[in-house]
Amino acid sequence: MYKKIVVLTGAGISQESGLKTFRGSDGLWEGHRIEEVASPVGFENDPLMVWDFYNQRRRQLLCDEVDYNNAHKSLAEFEKNFCGDFLLVTQNVDDLHERSGSQNVLHMHGELLKARCLDTSRVYDWTEDLGEKTSHPDFPEKVGRLRPHIVWFGEMPLHMDKISQALKQCDLFISIGTSAQVYPAAGFVSMTSRSCHRVELNLEDTPSSMIFDETHRGLATEVVSNYFKDLLS
Ligand code: OAD
């Protein structure tokens, strides 16, 4: 039985919850230039557009139709019943892992339901729209000084020390629903030790598929549930 497991998730695990992936046809980046909505320069140039882009994503995440699915639930159930170390690293900015009961989760690309002060970098829980008139929770006279707590292109992903450490030590690494196109996450599989067993669960092949010891193709709600059920038995 494995003792230290690291799971990496991407947008594919939340697709069946009604959230768009980034690179699929009709994906989130379709119709948007990434540098306009997901870079510090984009925000400097047009903060209203960037606030609005993430306001729409946040509203959608909080609407009644969006909730965790069977794949999120399977990971949470597995974590509850597993006796070793379990770390879930997600590139997703939604909170569906937490909603389904996952405990040890690191959001390396930030979180939609948090806002960050542009002056102090302090992070706040946030469920409302952000914009030029948003007043600051600590300094109400300050307005428009909160940005989405999202890692944009050119910025350093979060929790990298903890993640690197866990990757070096794990004996099982599982990548779920990510296209393996964005670094450093795309390189995680290569940061694991030689003895680590590496598994990819995804709808389709990715540029990293050949590096994995085992791959399963299909919808996350099916392959993730099956894989983790077998792992516990
Ligand atoms: P992508 O949109 O690049 O890739 C999603 C992957 O999930 C693809 O390989 C799909 O084949 C697969 N997929 C789609 N639906 C699925 C389903 N129902 N079940 C299983 N797999 C499915 O999303 P990410 O790899 O997460 O970063 O993107 C990585 C980063 O790129 C994001 O975190 C975001 C983006 O730019 C930032 O915004 C910083």
PDB file of N, CA, C and O in Angstrom, residues 129-175:
ATOM      1  N   ASP A 129     -18.816  40.819  -5.782  1.00  0.00           N
ATOM      2  CA  ASP A 129     -18.068  41.358  -6.913  1.00  0.00           C
ATOM      3  C   ASP A 129     -16.934  42.249  -6.391  1.00  0.00           C
ATOM      4  O   ASP A 129     -17.041  42.833  -5.308  1.00  0.00           O
ATOM      5  N   LEU A 130     -15.880  42.360  -7.180  1.00  0.00           N
ATOM      6  CA  LEU A 130     -14.805  43.317  -6.887  1.00  0.00           C
ATOM      7  C   LEU A 130     -14.844  44.407  -7.959  1.00  0.00           C
ATOM      8  O   LEU A 130     -15.212  44.140  -9.102  1.00  0.00           O
ATOM      9  N   GLY A 131     -14.425  45.613  -7.587  1.00  0.00           N
ATOM     10  CA  GLY A 131     -14.408  46.674  -8.594  1.00  0.00           C
ATOM     11  C   GLY A 131     -13.817  47.953  -8.051  1.00  0.00           C
ATOM     12  O   GLY A 131     -13.283  47.987  -6.937  1.00  0.00           O
ATOM     13  N   GLU A 132     -13.958  49.027  -8.854  1.00  0.00           N
ATOM     14  CA  GLU A 132     -13.309  50.288  -8.478  1.00  0.00           C
ATOM     15  C   GLU A 132     -13.951  50.922  -7.249  1.00  0.00           C
ATOM     16  O   GLU A 132     -13.365  51.788  -6.607  1.00  0.00           O
ATOM     17  N   LYS A 133     -15.215  50.489  -6.946  1.00  0.00           N
ATOM     18  CA  LYS A 133     -15.895  51.107  -5.796  1.00  0.00           C
ATOM     19  C   LYS A 133     -15.866  50.211  -4.560  1.00  0.00           C
ATOM     20  O   LYS A 133     -16.428  50.554  -3.525  1.00  0.00           O
ATOM     21  N   THR A 134     -15.231  49.056  -4.680  1.00  0.00           N
ATOM     22  CA  THR A 134     -15.203  48.124  -3.543  1.00  0.00           C
ATOM     23  C   THR A 134     -14.407  48.722  -2.407  1.00  0.00           C
ATOM     24  O   THR A 134     -13.237  49.088  -2.581  1.00  0.00           O
ATOM     25  N   SER A 135     -15.033  48.803  -1.233  1.00  0.00           N
ATOM     26  CA  SER A 135     -14.259  49.381  -0.130  1.00  0.00           C
ATOM     27  C   SER A 135     -13.492  48.292   0.603  1.00  0.00           C
ATOM     28  O   SER A 135     -13.859  47.117   0.601  1.00  0.00           O
ATOM     29  N   HIS A 136     -12.408  48.717   1.214  1.00  0.00           N
ATOM     30  CA  HIS A 136     -11.447  47.805   1.829  1.00  0.00           C
ATOM     31  C   HIS A 136     -11.968  47.369   3.202  1.00  0.00           C
ATOM     32  O   HIS A 136     -12.413  48.212   3.977  1.00  0.00           O
ATOM     33  N   PRO A 137     -11.909  46.056   3.530  1.00  0.00           N
ATOM     34  CA  PRO A 137     -12.444  45.608   4.818  1.00  0.00           C
ATOM     35  C   PRO A 137     -11.737  46.248   6.016  1.00  0.00           C
ATOM     36  O   PRO A 137     -12.372  46.510   7.029  1.00  0.00           O
ATOM     37  N   ASP A 138     -10.464  46.528   5.904  1.00  0.00           N
ATOM     38  CA  ASP A 138      -9.725  47.099   7.040  1.00  0.00           C
ATOM     39  C   ASP A 138      -9.679  48.627   7.018  1.00  0.00           C
ATOM     40  O   ASP A 138      -9.536  49.259   8.057  1.00  0.00           O
ATOM     41  N   PHE A 139      -9.734  49.209   5.823  1.00  0.00           N
ATOM     42  CA  PHE A 139      -9.626  50.668   5.698  1.00  0.00           C
ATOM     43  C   PHE A 139     -10.768  51.135   4.791  1.00  0.00           C
ATOM     44  O   PHE A 139     -10.572  51.328   3.583  1.00  0.00           O
ATOM     45  N   PRO A 140     -11.962  51.328   5.358  1.00  0.00           N
ATOM     46  CA  PRO A 140     -13.146  51.605   4.527  1.00  0.00           C
ATOM     47  C   PRO A 140     -13.005  52.828   3.630  1.00  0.00           C
ATOM     48  O   PRO A 140     -13.680  52.928   2.606  1.00  0.00           O
ATOM     49  N   GLU A 141     -12.112  53.747   3.989  1.00  0.00           N
ATOM     50  CA  GLU A 141     -11.954  54.949   3.144  1.00  0.00           C
ATOM     51  C   GLU A 141     -11.220  54.626   1.834  1.00  0.00           C
ATOM     52  O   GLU A 141     -11.315  55.346   0.849  1.00  0.00           O
ATOM     53  N   LYS A 142     -10.523  53.492   1.838  1.00  0.00           N
ATOM     54  CA  LYS A 142      -9.802  53.095   0.610  1.00  0.00           C
ATOM     55  C   LYS A 142     -10.752  52.340  -0.303  1.00  0.00           C
ATOM     56  O   LYS A 142     -11.407  51.393   0.140  1.00  0.00           O
ATOM     57  N   VAL A 143     -10.824  52.705  -1.557  1.00  0.00           N
ATOM     58  CA  VAL A 143     -11.687  51.952  -2.480  1.00  0.00           C
ATOM     59  C   VAL A 143     -10.886  51.464  -3.691  1.00  0.00           C
ATOM     60  O   VAL A 143      -9.889  52.073  -4.079  1.00  0.00           O
ATOM     61  N   GLY A 144     -11.354  50.358  -4.240  1.00  0.00           N
ATOM     62  CA  GLY A 144     -10.741  49.843  -5.476  1.00  0.00           C
ATOM     63  C   GLY A 144      -9.331  49.319  -5.295  1.00  0.00           C
ATOM     64  O   GLY A 144      -8.562  49.270  -6.258  1.00  0.00           O
ATOM     65  N   ARG A 145      -8.974  48.910  -4.093  1.00  0.00           N
ATOM     66  CA  ARG A 145      -7.607  48.433  -3.865  1.00  0.00           C
ATOM     67  C   ARG A 145      -7.552  46.928  -3.636  1.00  0.00           C
ATOM     68  O   ARG A 145      -6.591  46.425  -3.046  1.00  0.00           O
ATOM     69  N   LEU A 146      -8.576  46.215  -4.055  1.00  0.00           N
ATOM     70  CA  LEU A 146      -8.550  44.754  -3.927  1.00  0.00           C
ATOM     71  C   LEU A 146      -8.527  44.126  -5.315  1.00  0.00           C
ATOM     72  O   LEU A 146      -9.269  44.545  -6.201  1.00  0.00           O
ATOM     73  N   ARG A 147      -7.695  43.123  -5.478  1.00  0.00           N
ATOM     74  CA  ARG A 147      -7.637  42.389  -6.747  1.00  0.00           C
ATOM     75  C   ARG A 147      -8.061  40.944  -6.494  1.00  0.00           C
ATOM     76  O   ARG A 147      -8.015  40.473  -5.350  1.00  0.00           O
ATOM     77  N   PRO A 148      -8.424  40.219  -7.530  1.00  0.00           N
ATOM     78  CA  PRO A 148      -8.724  38.796  -7.343  1.00  0.00           C
ATOM     79  C   PRO A 148      -7.466  38.087  -6.822  1.00  0.00           C
ATOM     80  O   PRO A 148      -6.352  38.417  -7.236  1.00  0.00           O
ATOM     81  N   HIS A 149      -7.675  37.126  -5.925  1.00  0.00           N
ATOM     82  CA  HIS A 149      -6.529  36.356  -5.395  1.00  0.00           C
ATOM     83  C   HIS A 149      -6.255  35.187  -6.348  1.00  0.00           C
ATOM     84  O   HIS A 149      -6.486  34.020  -6.054  1.00  0.00           O
ATOM     85  N   ILE A 150      -5.805  35.549  -7.529  1.00  0.00           N
ATOM     86  CA  ILE A 150      -5.555  34.593  -8.604  1.00  0.00           C
ATOM     87  C   ILE A 150      -4.110  34.791  -9.046  1.00  0.00           C
ATOM     88  O   ILE A 150      -3.646  35.936  -9.162  1.00  0.00           O
ATOM     89  N   VAL A 151      -3.416  33.683  -9.287  1.00  0.00           N
ATOM     90  CA  VAL A 151      -2.043  33.788  -9.794  1.00  0.00           C
ATOM     91  C   VAL A 151      -2.122  34.032 -11.297  1.00  0.00           C
ATOM     92  O   VAL A 151      -2.657  33.204 -12.040  1.00  0.00           O
ATOM     93  N   TRP A 152      -1.615  35.166 -11.713  1.00  0.00           N
ATOM     94  CA  TRP A 152      -1.641  35.481 -13.142  1.00  0.00           C
ATOM     95  C   TRP A 152      -0.334  35.068 -13.809  1.00  0.00           C
ATOM     96  O   TRP A 152       0.667  34.806 -13.131  1.00  0.00           O
ATOM     97  N   PHE A 153      -0.364  35.023 -15.132  1.00  0.00           N
ATOM     98  CA  PHE A 153       0.846  34.650 -15.864  1.00  0.00           C
ATOM     99  C   PHE A 153       1.960  35.648 -15.542  1.00  0.00           C
ATOM    100  O   PHE A 153       1.720  36.846 -15.493  1.00  0.00           O
ATOM    101  N   GLY A 154       3.138  35.086 -15.259  1.00  0.00           N
ATOM    102  CA  GLY A 154       4.266  35.931 -14.861  1.00  0.00           C
ATOM    103  C   GLY A 154       4.396  36.022 -13.352  1.00  0.00           C
ATOM    104  O   GLY A 154       5.395  36.531 -12.855  1.00  0.00           O
ATOM    105  N   GLU A 155       3.399  35.540 -12.608  1.00  0.00           N
ATOM    106  CA  GLU A 155       3.474  35.559 -11.143  1.00  0.00           C
ATOM    107  C   GLU A 155       3.823  34.161 -10.622  1.00  0.00           C
ATOM    108  O   GLU A 155       3.572  33.152 -11.292  1.00  0.00           O
ATOM    109  N   MET A 156       4.364  34.139  -9.414  1.00  0.00           N
ATOM    110  CA  MET A 156       4.829  32.875  -8.834  1.00  0.00           C
ATOM    111  C   MET A 156       3.651  32.090  -8.248  1.00  0.00           C
ATOM    112  O   MET A 156       2.904  32.614  -7.428  1.00  0.00           O
ATOM    113  N   PRO A 157       3.471  30.824  -8.674  1.00  0.00           N
ATOM    114  CA  PRO A 157       2.417  30.022  -8.056  1.00  0.00           C
ATOM    115  C   PRO A 157       2.636  29.913  -6.543  1.00  0.00           C
ATOM    116  O   PRO A 157       3.757  30.077  -6.056  1.00  0.00           O
ATOM    117  N   LEU A 158       1.565  29.623  -5.831  1.00  0.00           N
ATOM    118  CA  LEU A 158       1.603  29.610  -4.363  1.00  0.00           C
ATOM    119  C   LEU A 158       2.017  28.239  -3.832  1.00  0.00           C
ATOM    120  O   LEU A 158       1.822  27.219  -4.507  1.00  0.00           O
ATOM    121  N   HIS A 159       2.553  28.236  -2.609  1.00  0.00           N
ATOM    122  CA  HIS A 159       2.862  27.005  -1.846  1.00  0.00           C
ATOM    123  C   HIS A 159       3.911  26.113  -2.520  1.00  0.00           C
ATOM    124  O   HIS A 159       3.920  24.906  -2.293  1.00  0.00           O
ATOM    125  N   MET A 160       4.761  26.687  -3.355  1.00  0.00           N
ATOM    126  CA  MET A 160       5.677  25.833  -4.113  1.00  0.00           C
ATOM    127  C   MET A 160       6.668  25.056  -3.249  1.00  0.00           C
ATOM    128  O   MET A 160       7.052  23.938  -3.608  1.00  0.00           O
ATOM    129  N   ASP A 161       7.082  25.608  -2.105  1.00  0.00           N
ATOM    130  CA  ASP A 161       8.032  24.869  -1.257  1.00  0.00           C
ATOM    131  C   ASP A 161       7.405  23.579  -0.750  1.00  0.00           C
ATOM    132  O   ASP A 161       7.995  22.496  -0.851  1.00  0.00           O
ATOM    133  N   LYS A 162       6.209  23.710  -0.206  1.00  0.00           N
ATOM    134  CA  LYS A 162       5.499  22.529   0.328  1.00  0.00           C
ATOM    135  C   LYS A 162       5.239  21.512  -0.773  1.00  0.00           C
ATOM    136  O   LYS A 162       5.367  20.305  -0.589  1.00  0.00           O
ATOM    137  N   ILE A 163       4.858  22.016  -1.944  1.00  0.00           N
ATOM    138  CA  ILE A 163       4.519  21.116  -3.052  1.00  0.00           C
ATOM    139  C   ILE A 163       5.768  20.364  -3.523  1.00  0.00           C
ATOM    140  O   ILE A 163       5.740  19.139  -3.701  1.00  0.00           O
ATOM    141  N   SER A 164       6.867  21.070  -3.688  1.00  0.00           N
ATOM    142  CA  SER A 164       8.104  20.419  -4.157  1.00  0.00           C
ATOM    143  C   SER A 164       8.533  19.333  -3.183  1.00  0.00           C
ATOM    144  O   SER A 164       8.921  18.233  -3.593  1.00  0.00           O
ATOM    145  N   GLN A 165       8.467  19.655  -1.905  1.00  0.00           N
ATOM    146  CA  GLN A 165       8.850  18.693  -0.875  1.00  0.00           C
ATOM    147  C   GLN A 165       7.994  17.429  -0.974  1.00  0.00           C
ATOM    148  O   GLN A 165       8.497  16.308  -0.971  1.00  0.00           O
ATOM    149  N   ALA A 166       6.692  17.629  -1.070  1.00  0.00           N
ATOM    150  CA  ALA A 166       5.762  16.487  -1.125  1.00  0.00           C
ATOM    151  C   ALA A 166       5.995  15.664  -2.396  1.00  0.00           C
ATOM    152  O   ALA A 166       5.928  14.428  -2.372  1.00  0.00           O
ATOM    153  N   LEU A 167       6.310  16.331  -3.504  1.00  0.00           N
ATOM    154  CA  LEU A 167       6.524  15.602  -4.762  1.00  0.00           C
ATOM    155  C   LEU A 167       7.762  14.717  -4.673  1.00  0.00           C
ATOM    156  O   LEU A 167       7.762  13.588  -5.156  1.00  0.00           O
ATOM    157  N   LYS A 168       8.793  15.232  -4.034  1.00  0.00           N
ATOM    158  CA  LYS A 168      10.032  14.454  -3.916  1.00  0.00           C
ATOM    159  C   LYS A 168       9.815  13.210  -3.072  1.00  0.00           C
ATOM    160  O   LYS A 168      10.449  12.187  -3.281  1.00  0.00           O
ATOM    161  N   GLN A 169       8.911  13.313  -2.096  1.00  0.00           N
ATOM    162  CA  GLN A 169       8.755  12.217  -1.125  1.00  0.00           C
ATOM    163  C   GLN A 169       7.639  11.225  -1.462  1.00  0.00           C
ATOM    164  O   GLN A 169       7.578  10.160  -0.873  1.00  0.00           O
ATOM    165  N   CYS A 170       6.758  11.574  -2.384  1.00  0.00           N
ATOM    166  CA  CYS A 170       5.565  10.725  -2.553  1.00  0.00           C
ATOM    167  C   CYS A 170       5.900   9.412  -3.277  1.00  0.00           C
ATOM    168  O   CYS A 170       6.835   9.347  -4.075  1.00  0.00           O
ATOM    169  N   ASP A 171       5.126   8.378  -2.951  1.00  0.00           N
ATOM    170  CA  ASP A 171       5.315   7.114  -3.678  1.00  0.00           C
ATOM    171  C   ASP A 171       4.186   6.872  -4.689  1.00  0.00           C
ATOM    172  O   ASP A 171       4.209   5.898  -5.435  1.00  0.00           O
ATOM    173  N   LEU A 172       3.195   7.751  -4.696  1.00  0.00           N
ATOM    174  CA  LEU A 172       2.162   7.700  -5.734  1.00  0.00           C
ATOM    175  C   LEU A 172       1.802   9.136  -6.114  1.00  0.00           C
ATOM    176  O   LEU A 172       1.520   9.965  -5.241  1.00  0.00           O
ATOM    177  N   PHE A 173       1.837   9.420  -7.421  1.00  0.00           N
ATOM    178  CA  PHE A 173       1.461  10.744  -7.921  1.00  0.00           C
ATOM    179  C   PHE A 173       0.355  10.553  -8.950  1.00  0.00           C
ATOM    180  O   PHE A 173       0.498   9.757  -9.883  1.00  0.00           O
ATOM    181  N   ILE A 174      -0.732  11.266  -8.766  1.00  0.00           N
ATOM    182  CA  ILE A 174      -1.874  11.111  -9.686  1.00  0.00           C
ATOM    183  C   ILE A 174      -2.263  12.480 -10.243  1.00  0.00           C
ATOM    184  O   ILE A 174      -2.557  13.408  -9.477  1.00  0.00           O
ATOM    185  N   SER A 175      -2.261  12.590 -11.552  1.00  0.00           N
ATOM    186  CA  SER A 175      -2.633  13.839 -12.210  1.00  0.00           C
ATOM    187  C   SER A 175      -4.027  13.674 -12.815  1.00  0.00           C
ATOM    188  O   SER A 175      -4.279  12.718 -13.546  1.00  0.00           O
TER     189      SER A 175
END
